[in-house]
Short mmCIF file of C-alpha atoms in Angstrom, two decimals:
data_model
loop_
_atom_site.label_atom_id
_atom_site.label_comp_id
_atom_site.label_asym_id
_atom_site.label_seq_id
_atom_site.Cartn_x
_atom_site.Cartn_y
_atom_site.Cartn_z
CA MET A 1 0.00 0.00 0.00
CA SER A 2 1.08 3.53 -0.64
CA GLY A 3 -0.30 5.15 2.47
CA ARG A 4 2.73 7.16 3.58
CA ALA A 5 2.87 10.81 2.68
CA GLY A 6 5.40 11.27 -0.09
CA SER A 7 7.12 14.15 -1.80
CA ALA A 8 4.28 15.24 -4.07
CA SER A 9 3.73 18.97 -3.74
CA PRO A 10 0.14 20.16 -3.30
CA ALA A 11 -1.09 22.83 -5.63
CA SER A 12 -3.97 25.23 -5.38
CA PRO A 13 -7.46 23.67 -5.20
CA GLY A 14 -8.83 22.95 -8.65
CA ALA A 15 -5.35 22.68 -10.23
CA PHE A 16 -4.32 19.43 -8.55
CA ALA A 17 -5.76 16.01 -9.35
CA PRO A 18 -4.30 13.48 -6.88
CA ALA A 19 -3.84 10.04 -8.40
CA SER A 20 -2.72 8.05 -5.34
CA VAL A 21 -3.10 8.01 -1.57
CA THR A 22 0.41 9.44 -1.31
CA ASP A 23 -0.57 12.37 -3.53
CA TRP A 24 -3.81 12.90 -1.63
CA LEU A 25 -2.03 13.02 1.73
CA ALA A 26 0.48 15.55 0.41
CA TYR A 27 -2.46 17.60 -0.87
CA LEU A 28 -4.31 17.42 2.46
CA GLU A 29 -1.28 18.75 4.31
CA GLY A 30 -1.61 21.97 2.37
CA LEU A 31 -5.35 22.48 2.81
CA HIS A 32 -5.17 23.82 6.34
CA PRO A 33 -2.73 26.49 7.58
CA LYS A 34 -1.49 24.18 10.34
CA GLY A 35 -0.68 21.26 8.03
CA GLN A 36 -0.75 17.57 9.02
CA ALA A 37 0.45 18.22 12.57
CA GLY A 38 -2.06 21.02 13.06
CA ILE A 39 -4.88 20.65 15.57
CA GLU A 40 -7.96 22.83 15.46
CA LEU A 41 -10.80 21.44 17.52
CA GLY A 42 -14.42 22.12 16.65
CA LEU A 43 -17.30 20.45 14.82
CA GLU A 44 -18.53 23.29 12.62
CA ARG A 45 -16.29 22.56 9.63
CA VAL A 46 -16.73 18.80 9.60
CA GLN A 47 -20.50 19.07 10.17
CA LEU A 48 -20.85 21.39 7.20
CA VAL A 49 -19.04 19.06 4.81
CA LYS A 50 -20.76 16.01 6.31
CA GLU A 51 -24.13 17.53 5.46
CA ALA A 52 -22.97 18.26 1.93
CA LEU A 53 -21.95 14.61 1.56
CA ARG A 54 -25.39 13.44 2.77
CA GLN A 55 -23.78 10.51 4.55
CA GLN A 56 -26.17 7.81 5.71
CA LEU A 57 -24.91 5.32 8.31
CA PRO A 58 -27.74 2.95 9.24
CA CYS A 59 -25.54 0.58 11.28
CA PRO A 60 -24.78 0.69 15.03
CA LEU A 61 -21.86 2.98 15.90
CA ILE A 62 -19.41 2.63 18.81
CA THR A 63 -17.22 5.62 19.68
CA VAL A 64 -14.12 5.05 21.82
CA ALA A 65 -12.28 7.86 23.63
CA GLY A 66 -9.63 7.87 26.35
CA THR A 67 -6.10 8.97 27.15
CA ASN A 68 -4.72 5.45 26.75
CA GLY A 69 -6.21 2.12 25.74
CA LYS A 70 -8.33 3.38 22.84
CA GLY A 71 -6.53 1.45 20.13
CA SER A 72 -6.50 -1.81 22.09
CA THR A 73 -10.18 -1.55 23.00
CA CYS A 74 -11.11 -0.84 19.39
CA ALA A 75 -9.04 -3.84 18.30
CA TYR A 76 -10.90 -6.16 20.70
CA LEU A 77 -14.27 -4.88 19.48
CA GLU A 78 -13.18 -5.18 15.86
CA ALA A 79 -12.06 -8.78 16.34
CA ILE A 80 -15.10 -9.88 18.36
CA TYR A 81 -17.61 -8.52 15.84
CA THR A 82 -15.59 -9.90 12.92
CA PHE A 83 -15.61 -13.39 14.42
CA ALA A 84 -19.34 -12.95 15.05
CA GLY A 85 -19.80 -12.69 11.28
CA TYR A 86 -20.49 -8.96 10.93
CA ARG A 87 -18.97 -6.65 8.35
CA VAL A 88 -16.98 -4.38 10.65
CA GLY A 89 -15.61 -0.94 9.87
CA CYS A 90 -12.96 0.49 12.18
CA TYR A 91 -11.36 3.95 12.03
CA SER A 92 -8.32 4.60 14.21
CA SER A 93 -5.35 6.96 14.38
CA PRO A 94 -2.53 7.55 14.09
CA HIS A 95 -1.12 4.90 11.78
CA LEU A 96 2.28 3.27 12.14
CA LEU A 97 3.48 2.44 8.62
CA ASP A 98 0.72 3.19 6.11
CA TYR A 99 -2.17 5.63 6.23
CA ASN A 100 -4.50 2.85 5.06
CA GLU A 101 -4.14 1.25 8.51
CA ARG A 102 -6.51 3.92 9.80
CA VAL A 103 -9.44 2.63 7.72
CA ARG A 104 -10.10 -1.08 8.12
CA ILE A 105 -12.85 -3.52 7.23
CA ASN A 106 -12.81 -6.77 9.20
CA GLY A 107 -9.29 -6.01 10.37
CA ARG A 108 -7.86 -5.40 6.90
CA ALA A 109 -6.67 -1.99 5.76
CA VAL A 110 -8.70 -0.81 2.77
CA ASP A 111 -6.98 -0.45 -0.57
CA ASP A 112 -5.85 2.74 -2.23
CA ALA A 113 -8.69 2.79 -4.76
CA LEU A 114 -11.36 2.97 -2.05
CA LEU A 115 -9.52 5.70 -0.17
CA CYS A 116 -8.86 7.77 -3.27
CA ALA A 117 -12.53 7.58 -4.30
CA ALA A 118 -13.56 8.70 -0.81
CA PHE A 119 -11.03 11.54 -0.76
CA ALA A 120 -12.38 12.76 -4.09
CA LYS A 121 -15.96 12.82 -2.78
CA VAL A 122 -14.94 14.73 0.33
CA GLU A 123 -12.97 17.22 -1.75
CA GLU A 124 -15.97 17.83 -4.00
CA ALA A 125 -18.17 18.45 -0.96
CA ARG A 126 -15.53 20.67 0.64
CA LYS A 127 -15.36 22.84 -2.46
CA ALA A 128 -19.15 23.07 -2.48
CA CYS A 129 -18.86 24.51 1.04
CA HIS A 130 -16.89 27.50 -0.24
CA GLY A 131 -13.58 25.66 0.05
CA ILE A 132 -13.67 25.46 3.84
CA ALA A 133 -10.23 24.63 5.31
CA LEU A 134 -10.56 21.17 6.82
CA THR A 135 -7.73 19.84 8.95
CA TYR A 136 -5.86 16.69 7.91
CA PHE A 137 -7.74 14.67 10.54
CA GLU A 138 -11.15 16.13 9.68
CA PHE A 139 -10.71 15.35 5.98
CA GLY A 140 -9.53 11.83 6.80
CA THR A 141 -12.46 11.20 9.15
CA LEU A 142 -15.02 12.23 6.54
CA ALA A 143 -13.27 10.08 3.93
CA ALA A 144 -13.22 7.05 6.26
CA LEU A 145 -16.97 7.35 6.78
CA GLU A 146 -17.45 7.58 3.00
CA VAL A 147 -15.58 4.28 2.64
CA PHE A 148 -17.66 2.60 5.33
CA ALA A 149 -20.92 3.83 3.84
CA ALA A 150 -19.93 2.63 0.36
CA GLN A 151 -18.91 -0.76 1.75
CA ALA A 152 -22.15 -1.20 3.71
CA VAL A 153 -20.57 -2.11 7.03
CA GLU A 154 -22.86 -3.61 9.67
CA VAL A 155 -21.10 -2.21 12.73
CA LEU A 156 -18.81 0.80 12.96
CA ILE A 157 -16.08 1.51 15.51
CA LEU A 158 -14.59 5.01 15.64
CA GLU A 159 -11.56 5.95 17.73
CA VAL A 160 -11.50 9.57 18.88
CA GLY A 161 -8.40 11.43 17.78
CA LEU A 162 -8.12 13.97 20.60
CA GLY A 163 -10.45 14.61 23.53
CA GLY A 164 -13.99 13.86 22.44
CA ARG A 165 -16.44 16.73 22.62
CA LEU A 166 -14.85 18.73 19.78
CA ASP A 167 -13.15 15.88 17.91
CA ALA A 168 -14.22 15.26 14.30
CA VAL A 169 -15.38 11.74 15.20
CA ASN A 170 -18.00 13.28 17.50
CA ALA A 171 -19.85 14.65 14.47
CA TYR A 172 -21.38 11.15 14.39
CA ASP A 173 -23.81 10.06 17.11
CA ALA A 174 -22.68 7.00 19.04
CA ASP A 175 -25.07 4.17 19.87
CA CYS A 176 -22.55 3.17 22.52
CA ALA A 177 -19.80 5.50 23.80
CA LEU A 178 -16.79 4.24 25.74
CA VAL A 179 -14.10 6.15 27.64
CA THR A 180 -11.15 3.91 28.46
CA SER A 181 -9.08 6.12 30.77
CA ILE A 182 -8.54 9.72 31.82
CA ALA A 183 -5.03 11.03 32.45
CA LEU A 184 -3.03 14.17 31.74
CA ASP A 185 -2.21 14.51 28.05
CA HIS A 186 -2.90 17.18 25.42
CA THR A 187 -3.46 19.60 28.28
CA GLU A 188 -3.01 22.63 26.04
CA TRP A 189 -6.24 21.64 24.24
CA LEU A 190 -8.17 19.70 26.89
CA GLY A 191 -7.30 21.59 30.06
CA PRO A 192 -4.78 21.05 32.86
CA THR A 193 -6.68 18.64 35.13
CA ARG A 194 -8.38 15.25 35.00
CA GLU A 195 -11.65 17.06 35.65
CA SER A 196 -11.30 19.25 32.56
CA ILE A 197 -10.15 16.30 30.46
CA GLY A 198 -12.97 14.09 31.76
CA PHE A 199 -15.52 16.69 30.69
CA GLU A 200 -14.08 16.77 27.17
CA LYS A 201 -14.05 12.99 26.82
CA ALA A 202 -17.61 12.69 28.16
CA GLY A 203 -18.70 14.82 25.20
CA ILE A 204 -19.14 11.61 23.17
CA PHE A 205 -22.01 10.45 25.43
CA ARG A 206 -25.54 10.54 24.02
CA ALA A 207 -28.97 10.65 25.64
CA GLY A 208 -30.44 7.24 26.39
CA LYS A 209 -27.41 5.39 25.01
CA PRO A 210 -24.85 3.25 26.89
CA ALA A 211 -22.03 5.47 28.18
CA LEU A 212 -19.20 3.34 29.55
CA CYS A 213 -16.19 4.42 31.57
CA ALA A 214 -13.38 1.95 32.27
CA ASP A 215 -11.27 4.33 34.33
CA PRO A 216 -11.24 2.97 37.91
CA ASP A 217 -11.39 6.52 39.30
CA PRO A 218 -13.61 8.54 36.92
CA PRO A 219 -13.57 12.32 37.35
CA ALA A 220 -16.74 13.86 38.76
CA SER A 221 -16.98 15.96 35.59
CA LEU A 222 -17.45 12.84 33.46
CA ILE A 223 -20.21 11.52 35.70
CA ALA A 224 -21.92 14.92 35.80
CA GLN A 225 -21.84 15.25 32.01
CA ALA A 226 -23.31 11.79 31.54
CA LEU A 227 -26.16 12.69 33.90
CA ALA A 228 -26.66 16.06 32.22
CA VAL A 229 -27.20 14.54 28.77
CA GLY A 230 -29.28 11.63 30.09
CA ALA A 231 -26.86 8.89 29.03
CA ASP A 232 -27.00 5.37 30.46
CA LEU A 233 -23.79 5.67 32.48
CA GLN A 234 -22.01 2.43 33.34
CA LEU A 235 -18.87 2.50 35.47
CA LEU A 236 -16.09 -0.03 35.93
CA GLY A 237 -16.41 -1.64 39.36
CA ARG A 238 -20.04 -0.52 39.77
CA ASP A 239 -21.87 -1.73 36.67
CA PHE A 240 -19.31 -4.04 35.08
CA GLY A 241 -15.93 -5.49 35.94
CA HIS A 242 -13.74 -8.56 36.07
CA PHE A 243 -12.14 -11.02 38.46
CA GLY A 244 -9.97 -14.09 38.05
CA ASP A 245 -6.47 -15.47 38.35
CA ALA A 246 -3.40 -15.96 36.17
CA ALA A 247 -5.08 -18.71 34.17
CA GLN A 248 -8.48 -17.23 33.30
CA TRP A 249 -10.93 -14.46 34.13
CA THR A 250 -14.62 -13.68 34.38
CA PHE A 251 -16.52 -10.66 33.09
CA TRP A 252 -19.48 -9.49 35.15
CA GLY A 253 -22.19 -7.01 34.33
CA ARG A 254 -25.60 -5.78 35.35
CA GLY A 255 -28.31 -8.12 36.51
CA GLY A 256 -25.91 -10.76 37.78
CA LEU A 257 -24.42 -11.36 34.32
CA ARG A 258 -21.33 -13.59 34.26
CA ARG A 259 -19.12 -14.54 31.33
CA GLY A 260 -16.55 -16.91 32.79
CA GLY A 261 -13.69 -19.11 31.65
CA LEU A 262 -12.13 -16.39 29.49
CA ALA A 263 -8.50 -16.74 28.47
CA ASN A 264 -6.17 -13.83 29.12
CA PRO A 265 -6.29 -11.23 26.32
CA GLY A 266 -4.09 -11.72 23.29
CA LEU A 267 -2.43 -8.32 23.66
CA ARG A 268 0.37 -8.15 26.22
CA GLY A 269 0.35 -5.93 29.28
CA ARG A 270 -1.46 -5.74 32.59
CA CYS A 271 -3.78 -2.97 31.40
CA GLN A 272 -5.18 -5.21 28.67
CA LEU A 273 -7.58 -7.01 30.97
CA ARG A 274 -9.28 -3.69 31.69
CA ASN A 275 -9.40 -2.85 27.98
CA ALA A 276 -10.87 -6.25 27.15
CA CYS A 277 -13.41 -5.85 29.96
CA ALA A 278 -14.47 -2.48 28.54
CA ALA A 279 -14.91 -4.01 25.10
CA LEU A 280 -17.15 -6.74 26.53
CA ALA A 281 -19.23 -4.12 28.35
CA ALA A 282 -19.81 -2.40 24.99
CA VAL A 283 -20.75 -5.72 23.38
CA GLU A 284 -23.28 -6.32 26.15
CA GLY A 285 -24.64 -2.80 25.72
CA LEU A 286 -25.48 -3.46 22.07
CA LYS A 287 -26.42 -7.14 22.26
CA THR A 288 -30.06 -6.59 21.27
CA ARG A 289 -28.95 -5.03 17.97
CA LEU A 290 -25.71 -6.97 17.52
CA PRO A 291 -25.99 -10.45 19.04
CA VAL A 292 -22.61 -12.08 19.62
CA SER A 293 -21.82 -15.68 20.57
CA MET A 294 -19.40 -16.57 23.33
CA SER A 295 -17.29 -18.34 20.73
CA ALA A 296 -16.82 -15.02 18.92
CA VAL A 297 -15.98 -13.31 22.21
CA ARG A 298 -13.37 -15.92 23.12
CA ARG A 299 -11.72 -15.80 19.70
CA GLY A 300 -11.87 -12.02 19.50
CA LEU A 301 -10.10 -11.58 22.81
CA ILE A 302 -7.12 -13.74 21.89
CA GLU A 303 -6.87 -13.87 18.07
CA LEU A 304 -5.83 -10.32 17.34
CA ASP A 305 -2.70 -8.35 16.65
CA LEU A 306 -2.01 -4.69 17.32
CA PRO A 307 1.58 -3.66 16.55
CA GLY A 308 3.35 -1.29 18.90
CA ARG A 309 1.37 -2.04 22.06
CA PHE A 310 3.91 -3.73 24.32
CA GLN A 311 4.93 -5.78 21.30
CA VAL A 312 7.69 -8.23 22.21
CA LEU A 313 9.65 -9.41 19.19
CA PRO A 314 11.12 -12.93 19.00
CA GLY A 315 14.87 -13.45 19.15
CA ARG A 316 17.79 -12.07 21.11
CA PRO A 317 18.32 -9.46 22.34
CA THR A 318 14.70 -9.04 23.33
CA ILE A 319 13.08 -6.04 21.63
CA VAL A 320 9.97 -4.34 23.01
CA LEU A 321 8.03 -1.84 20.89
CA ASP A 322 5.54 0.40 22.69
CA VAL A 323 3.92 3.65 21.52
CA ALA A 324 3.64 4.88 25.15
CA HIS A 325 4.02 8.68 25.08
CA ASN A 326 2.53 10.08 28.30
CA PRO A 327 3.08 9.47 32.03
CA GLN A 328 0.22 6.98 32.46
CA ALA A 329 1.20 4.91 29.43
CA VAL A 330 4.90 4.88 30.30
CA GLY A 331 4.02 3.90 33.86
CA GLU A 332 2.14 0.89 32.50
CA LEU A 333 5.07 0.10 30.23
CA VAL A 334 7.37 0.10 33.26
CA ASP A 335 5.04 -2.32 35.08
CA ASN A 336 4.98 -4.59 32.05
CA LEU A 337 8.76 -4.52 31.69
CA ALA A 338 9.10 -5.43 35.36
CA GLY A 339 6.97 -8.52 34.79
CA MET A 340 9.13 -9.87 31.97
CA GLY A 341 11.80 -11.52 34.09
CA PHE A 342 15.54 -10.94 34.34
CA PHE A 343 17.66 -9.16 31.71
CA ALA A 344 21.30 -8.25 32.10
CA ARG A 345 20.73 -4.70 30.85
CA THR A 346 17.88 -2.58 29.51
CA LEU A 347 18.62 -0.13 26.71
CA ALA A 348 16.01 2.53 25.92
CA VAL A 349 15.51 3.95 22.42
CA VAL A 350 13.43 7.08 22.96
CA GLY A 351 12.10 9.84 20.71
CA MET A 352 9.27 12.14 21.79
CA LEU A 353 7.18 15.08 20.67
CA ALA A 354 8.05 18.37 22.32
CA ASP A 355 4.45 19.09 23.36
CA LYS A 356 4.32 15.98 25.57
CA ASP A 357 5.06 15.87 29.30
CA ILE A 358 8.58 14.57 28.74
CA ALA A 359 9.75 14.84 32.35
CA GLY A 360 6.60 13.20 33.69
CA SER A 361 6.79 10.44 31.08
CA LEU A 362 10.41 9.53 31.75
CA ALA A 363 10.21 9.77 35.55
CA PRO A 364 8.84 6.21 36.08
CA LEU A 365 12.02 4.86 34.46
CA ALA A 366 14.34 6.16 37.19
CA GLY A 367 16.97 3.55 37.96
CA ARG A 368 15.57 1.12 35.39
CA ILE A 369 17.55 2.01 32.26
CA ASP A 370 21.22 1.10 31.81
CA ARG A 371 21.73 3.08 28.62
CA TRP A 372 19.62 5.77 26.97
CA LEU A 373 19.77 6.08 23.17
CA LEU A 374 17.93 9.35 22.67
CA ALA A 375 16.78 10.42 19.24
CA ASP A 376 15.91 13.65 17.50
CA LEU A 377 12.32 13.42 16.29
CA GLY A 378 11.84 15.46 13.14
CA GLY A 379 8.92 17.61 12.15
CA PRO A 380 7.49 20.76 13.70
CA ARG A 381 6.50 19.00 16.95
CA GLY A 382 9.56 16.80 17.43
CA ALA A 383 11.77 17.12 20.49
CA SER A 384 15.55 17.08 20.14
CA ALA A 385 17.68 14.33 21.62
CA ALA A 386 19.55 17.01 23.55
CA SER A 387 16.35 18.19 25.25
CA LEU A 388 15.55 14.59 26.26
CA ALA A 389 19.09 14.21 27.61
CA GLU A 390 18.63 17.32 29.73
CA VAL A 391 15.55 15.75 31.34
CA VAL A 392 17.30 12.43 31.99
CA THR A 393 20.29 14.20 33.55
CA ALA A 394 18.35 16.79 35.56
CA ALA A 395 16.06 14.15 37.05
CA SER A 396 18.98 11.83 37.85
CA LEU A 397 17.25 8.93 36.11
CA GLY A 398 20.50 6.98 35.92
CA GLY A 399 22.20 5.15 33.06
CA GLU A 400 24.57 6.28 30.33
CA VAL A 401 23.19 8.80 27.85
CA GLU A 402 23.85 9.07 24.13
CA CYS A 403 22.18 11.41 21.63
CA LEU A 404 21.53 10.42 18.02
CA SER A 405 20.01 12.17 15.05
CA SER A 406 17.06 9.81 14.40
CA PRO A 407 15.18 6.83 15.87
CA GLU A 408 16.72 4.65 13.17
CA GLN A 409 20.24 5.59 14.22
CA ALA A 410 19.38 5.21 17.89
CA PHE A 411 18.02 1.73 17.29
CA ALA A 412 21.00 0.73 15.16
CA ARG A 413 23.29 1.88 17.95
CA SER A 414 21.31 -0.07 20.54
CA ALA A 415 21.55 -3.21 18.41
CA LYS A 416 25.34 -2.90 18.32
CA LEU A 417 25.58 -2.36 22.08
CA ALA A 418 23.09 -4.99 23.27
CA GLY A 419 24.14 -8.50 24.18
CA GLU A 420 21.89 -11.52 23.75
CA ASN A 421 20.80 -11.34 27.39
CA ASP A 422 19.90 -7.66 27.18
CA ARG A 423 16.64 -5.95 26.37
CA ILE A 424 15.92 -2.99 24.06
CA ALA A 425 12.79 -0.94 24.79
CA VAL A 426 11.64 1.37 21.99
CA PHE A 427 9.02 3.93 23.04
CA GLY A 428 8.02 7.59 23.33
CA SER A 429 5.94 8.17 20.22
CA PHE A 430 4.11 6.48 17.34
CA TYR A 431 6.73 8.14 15.11
CA THR A 432 9.59 6.54 17.02
CA VAL A 433 8.13 3.04 16.89
CA ALA A 434 7.18 3.42 13.21
CA ALA A 435 10.69 4.55 12.27
CA VAL A 436 12.24 1.56 14.03
CA MET A 437 9.75 -0.85 12.47
CA ARG A 438 10.60 0.47 9.01
CA SER A 439 14.32 0.19 9.67
CA MET A 440 13.89 -3.45 10.72
CA GLN A 441 11.79 -4.18 7.62
CA ASN A 442 14.51 -2.64 5.44
CA GLY A 443 17.22 -4.61 7.19
CA ARG A 444 19.00 -1.57 8.58
#
């Protein structure tokens, strides 16, 4: 697939006729003043173009928001409904290697032809709306929904890009809305506290519809917003939950519901049981419209793959890929690393965006890293390796520190330094993990 943005230069609207996904993505980067990395929250633009498209989505829709765990929860839902025999559309972001990964049907990324046709329809509608300047994410969201409508999906899963209330995904009304977790991230857009962030994420809730929250300590703002809109609020530990041991677990829900004898989730990490539990709560919330067998549930929980989420590669040295990029996610990564057993040394390949809480994210790793291979992350939002090194040194996190010009070079250096009994942890950003994955694919 040709989903990565290439070198094609966008021209003025009306003079450019993109012929591939690569060309389209280059074009989209020039449509909005802030480019691909730009964020401009608000529903007015996307609603206007959506109405011009006259999109009709007659199938049940699940919207998933949260600071962490969104991608995993969407993957469980996608797999369960696929094994149940439904035609499942899933929209997620960001992608790792190819843009097409964002738009999937039954777990498979759609092909370039479908995406290009959808982009063309959105562009025609955008021009009809006086050439309104959609952001990269807004344009992509509208195009994804065009694909799903054309392909007549029977259930639709949408992952919120940022926040919830003002995210482009929220232009579509959820039949079941799920918030996986609430922690500090994107504070410049969502506010500086869990209360402000909880309010934004609760914006996906709808009156009379299941509104699930899998955060064990939900902010009062989220609960208040659910009550204000008249949603059917269901909380982890109160309305649904899980118990079990190392061998198997049981999901429980309202009315004494029990779904027992479940194998541990297929995705690695201690947080995955909570994500899987949240997915099952959503399945239960829509069971009258989307009946699902226990066989589909069991298969969906274990027969899935989601690269970059505590992904442990085979071979020696052990390599762990994780897109963790905020304090909560890195804290969970640290817990997962601690549960892996003994390694002679741990080498960290890290690249981060400058607008993240770098100090807070790296703090949980104090005394746990033997050597830091810190990478410059390019682009307008990328942090320099030198700035990461300053954080590691100032916080006395321990370990030797080395700065390199890219994640690829940092990983190559780690591979030369690591012995067969060592471990290399690659984390800090989707961009960092993607760069390392590409370098391994290319044999560098």
